[in-house]
Coordinates of C-alpha atoms in Angstrom, one line a residue:
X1 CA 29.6 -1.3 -17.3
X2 CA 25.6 -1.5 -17.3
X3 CA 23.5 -4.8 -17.1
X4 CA 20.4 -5.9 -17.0
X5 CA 20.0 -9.2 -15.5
X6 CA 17.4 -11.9 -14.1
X7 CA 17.7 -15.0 -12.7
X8 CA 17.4 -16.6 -15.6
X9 CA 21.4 -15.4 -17.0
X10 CA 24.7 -17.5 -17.4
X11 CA 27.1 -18.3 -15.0
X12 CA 28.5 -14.4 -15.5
X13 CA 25.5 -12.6 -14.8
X14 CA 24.9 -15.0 -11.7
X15 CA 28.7 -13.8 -10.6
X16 CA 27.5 -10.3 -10.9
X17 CA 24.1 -10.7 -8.8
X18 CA 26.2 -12.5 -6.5
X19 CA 28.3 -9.6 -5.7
X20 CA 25.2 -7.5 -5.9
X21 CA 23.2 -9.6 -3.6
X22 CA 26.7 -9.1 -1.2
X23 CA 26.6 -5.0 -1.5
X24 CA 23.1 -5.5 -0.8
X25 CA 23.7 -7.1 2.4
X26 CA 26.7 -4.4 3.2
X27 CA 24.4 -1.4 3.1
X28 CA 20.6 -2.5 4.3
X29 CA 21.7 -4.5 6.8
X30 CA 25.3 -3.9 7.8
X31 CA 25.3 -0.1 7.6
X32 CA 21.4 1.0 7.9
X33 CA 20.3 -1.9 10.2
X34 CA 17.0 -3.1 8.3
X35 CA 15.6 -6.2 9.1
X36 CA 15.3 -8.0 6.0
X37 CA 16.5 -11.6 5.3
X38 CA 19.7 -12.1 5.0
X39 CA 21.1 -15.8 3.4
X40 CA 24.3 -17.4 4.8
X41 CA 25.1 -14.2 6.5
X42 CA 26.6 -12.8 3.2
X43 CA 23.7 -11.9 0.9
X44 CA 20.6 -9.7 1.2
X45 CA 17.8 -11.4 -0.1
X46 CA 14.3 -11.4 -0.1
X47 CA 10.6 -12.4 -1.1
X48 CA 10.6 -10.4 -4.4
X49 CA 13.9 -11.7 -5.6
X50 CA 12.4 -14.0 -7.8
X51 CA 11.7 -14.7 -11.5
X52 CA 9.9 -11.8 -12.3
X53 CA 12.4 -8.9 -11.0
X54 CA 14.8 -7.0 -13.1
X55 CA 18.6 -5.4 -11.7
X56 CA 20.2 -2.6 -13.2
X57 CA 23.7 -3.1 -12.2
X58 CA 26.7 -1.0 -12.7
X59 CA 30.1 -3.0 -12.5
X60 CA 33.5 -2.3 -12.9
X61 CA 35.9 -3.3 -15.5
X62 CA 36.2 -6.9 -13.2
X63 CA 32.5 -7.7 -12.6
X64 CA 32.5 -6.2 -9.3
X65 CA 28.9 -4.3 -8.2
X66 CA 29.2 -0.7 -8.0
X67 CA 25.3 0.2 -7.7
X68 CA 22.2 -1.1 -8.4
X69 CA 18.6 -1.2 -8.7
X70 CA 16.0 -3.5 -8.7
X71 CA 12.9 -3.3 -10.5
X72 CA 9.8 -5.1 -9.6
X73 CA 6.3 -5.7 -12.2
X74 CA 3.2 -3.7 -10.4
X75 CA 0.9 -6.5 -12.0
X76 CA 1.8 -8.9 -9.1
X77 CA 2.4 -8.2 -5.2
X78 CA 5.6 -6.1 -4.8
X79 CA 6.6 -4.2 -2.5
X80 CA 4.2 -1.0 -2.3
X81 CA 0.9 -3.1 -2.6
X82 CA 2.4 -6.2 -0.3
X83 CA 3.9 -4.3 2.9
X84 CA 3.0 -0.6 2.4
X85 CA -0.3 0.1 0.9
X86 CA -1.4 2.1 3.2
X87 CA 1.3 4.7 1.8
X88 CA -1.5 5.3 -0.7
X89 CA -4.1 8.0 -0.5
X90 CA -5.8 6.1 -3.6
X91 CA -5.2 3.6 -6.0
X92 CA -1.8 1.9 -5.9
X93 CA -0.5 2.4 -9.2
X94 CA -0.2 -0.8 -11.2
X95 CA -0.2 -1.6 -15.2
X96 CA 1.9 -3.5 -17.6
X97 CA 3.9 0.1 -18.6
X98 CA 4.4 1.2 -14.4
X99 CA 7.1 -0.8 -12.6
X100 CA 8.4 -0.2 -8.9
X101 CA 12.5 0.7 -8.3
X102 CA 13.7 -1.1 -5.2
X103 CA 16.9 -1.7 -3.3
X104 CA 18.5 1.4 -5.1
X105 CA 22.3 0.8 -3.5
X106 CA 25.6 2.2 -3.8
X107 CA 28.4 -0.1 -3.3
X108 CA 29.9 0.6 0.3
X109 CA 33.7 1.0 -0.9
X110 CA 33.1 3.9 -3.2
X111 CA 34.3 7.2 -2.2
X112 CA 32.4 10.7 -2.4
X113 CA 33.7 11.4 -5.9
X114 CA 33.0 7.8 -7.1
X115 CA 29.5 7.7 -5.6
X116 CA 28.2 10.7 -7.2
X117 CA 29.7 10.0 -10.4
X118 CA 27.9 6.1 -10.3
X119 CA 24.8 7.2 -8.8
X120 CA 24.0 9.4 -11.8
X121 CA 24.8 7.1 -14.2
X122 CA 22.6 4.7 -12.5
X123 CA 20.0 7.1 -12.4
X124 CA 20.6 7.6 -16.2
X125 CA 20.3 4.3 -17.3
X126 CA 17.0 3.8 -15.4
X127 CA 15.6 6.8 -17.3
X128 CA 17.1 5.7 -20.8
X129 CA 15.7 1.8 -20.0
X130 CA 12.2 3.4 -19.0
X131 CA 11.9 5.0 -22.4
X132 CA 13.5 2.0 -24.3
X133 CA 11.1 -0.4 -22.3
X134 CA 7.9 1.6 -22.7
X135 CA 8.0 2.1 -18.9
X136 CA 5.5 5.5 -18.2
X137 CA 5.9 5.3 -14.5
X138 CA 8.3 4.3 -11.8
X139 CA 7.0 3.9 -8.2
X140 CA 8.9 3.7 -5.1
X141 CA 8.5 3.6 -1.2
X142 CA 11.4 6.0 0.1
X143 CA 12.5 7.6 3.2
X144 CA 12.0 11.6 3.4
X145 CA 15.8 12.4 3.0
X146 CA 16.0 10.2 -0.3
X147 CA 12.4 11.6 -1.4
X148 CA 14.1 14.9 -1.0
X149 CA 17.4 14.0 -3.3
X150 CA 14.9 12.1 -5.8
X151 CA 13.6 15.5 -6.6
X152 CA 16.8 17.1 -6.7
X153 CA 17.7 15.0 -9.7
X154 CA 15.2 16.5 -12.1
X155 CA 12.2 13.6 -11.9
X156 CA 8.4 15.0 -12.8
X157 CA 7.5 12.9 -9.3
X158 CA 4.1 12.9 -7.4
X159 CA 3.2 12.1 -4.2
X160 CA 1.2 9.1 -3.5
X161 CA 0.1 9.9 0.2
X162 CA 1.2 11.4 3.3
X163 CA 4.5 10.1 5.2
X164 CA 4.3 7.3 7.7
X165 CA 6.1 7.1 10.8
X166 CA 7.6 3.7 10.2
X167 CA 10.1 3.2 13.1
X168 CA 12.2 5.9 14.0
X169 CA 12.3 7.6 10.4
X170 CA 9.5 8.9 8.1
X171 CA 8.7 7.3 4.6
X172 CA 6.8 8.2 2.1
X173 CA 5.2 6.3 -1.4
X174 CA 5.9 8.7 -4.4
X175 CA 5.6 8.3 -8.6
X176 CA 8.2 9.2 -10.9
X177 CA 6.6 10.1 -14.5
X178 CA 9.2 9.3 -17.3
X179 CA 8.9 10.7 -21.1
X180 CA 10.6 11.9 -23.4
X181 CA 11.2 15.5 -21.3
X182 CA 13.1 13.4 -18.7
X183 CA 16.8 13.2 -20.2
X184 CA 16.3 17.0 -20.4
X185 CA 15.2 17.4 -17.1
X186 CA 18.5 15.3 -15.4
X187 CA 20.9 17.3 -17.6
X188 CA 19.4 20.1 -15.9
X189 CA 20.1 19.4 -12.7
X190 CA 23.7 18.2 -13.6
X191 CA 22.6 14.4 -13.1
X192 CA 22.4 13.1 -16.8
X193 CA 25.6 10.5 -16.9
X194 CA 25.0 7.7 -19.5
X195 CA 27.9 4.5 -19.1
X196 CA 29.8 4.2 -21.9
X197 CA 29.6 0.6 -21.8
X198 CA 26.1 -1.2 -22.4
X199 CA 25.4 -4.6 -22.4
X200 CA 21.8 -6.5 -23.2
X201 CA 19.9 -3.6 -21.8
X202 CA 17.1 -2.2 -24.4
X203 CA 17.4 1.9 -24.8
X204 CA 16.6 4.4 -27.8
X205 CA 19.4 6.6 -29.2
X206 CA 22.7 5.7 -31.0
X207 CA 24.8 3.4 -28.0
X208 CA 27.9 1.6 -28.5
X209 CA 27.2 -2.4 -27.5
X210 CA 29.9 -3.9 -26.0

């Protein structure tokens, strides 16, 4: 089941960040080590999780996260502009229509079959709310192994700048153009996976609301 949620929802949709929030924590910080904030040791949260961000959240049947994404406005700080602008050759990207995809997480208990199968739905659905939403451009700070498998899935992407050395692994700032040429372009490359169930989430085409 697809969501997209703020702050701002009912006690259901604050269940459901709740157990993204908790999947978040599971995979930055438990499995890949990052040091981000972490609140009463169960859920990953920082600066940008405010009022003004967007999740894309896939759940099962009970409400439980199985991936996620968050999406941040580029007409404020976020995360490009406020920890990594020196990813950028030139301008940082910003505009009402361009908005940044963060925290892009699979839930932890998935198996190999299941993660594939969520992550292109996910993938999907940020495509499909991009041309609902009016959104031209996503923008996204990544390391080089994910830049590699974002341009596996079919994106029209562009580079931003040349990788950093940040740590002990190399990242890089890239843009993903969306139009109407995009759906095409993830069937393609066998990633185009809409869900079948679609709540309060703006998208073009003929979808069955639940």
């Amino acid at each position: 089941m697809l969501h997209v949620l703020n702050h701002a929802g009912a006690s259901r949709e604050a269940e459901i960040l709740r157990s993204m929030f908790h999947a978040r924590k599971r995979v930055f910080v438990d499995l890949l080590k990052w040091d981000v904030p972490v609140l009463g040791d169960l859920y990953e949260v920082d600066q940008f999780d405010d009022a003004h961000a967007t999740y894309v959240v896939l759940t099962d049947e009970d409400g439980e996260h199985m991936a996620s994404a968050r999406l941040l406005p580029t007409t404020r700080t976020h995360i490009l502009d406020g920890l990594f602008p020196d990813l950028c050759e030139g301008d940082i990207p910003r505009g009402p229509q361009i908005r940044e995809i963060t925290r892009f997480c699979l839930d932890r208990r998935l198996v190999a079959r299941q993660r594939r199968a969520v992550r292109n739905q996910l993938v999907t659905a940020l495509a499909e709310i991009a041309l609902g939403q009016g959104i031209t451009t996503y923008t996204g700070v990544a390391d080089i192994g994910w830049c590699q498998q974002i341009l596996a899935m079919g994106w029209r992407c562009t580079p931003l700048g040349l990788p950093h050395l940040d740590g002990r692994k190399m990242i890089a700032a890239l843009a993903i153009h969306i139009d109407d040429e995009t759906p095409k372009r993830l069937q393609d490359a066998g990633v185009y996976a809409m869900p079948t169930v679609v709540r309060d989430v703006s998208l073009p085409g003929d979808l069955s609301h639940a």
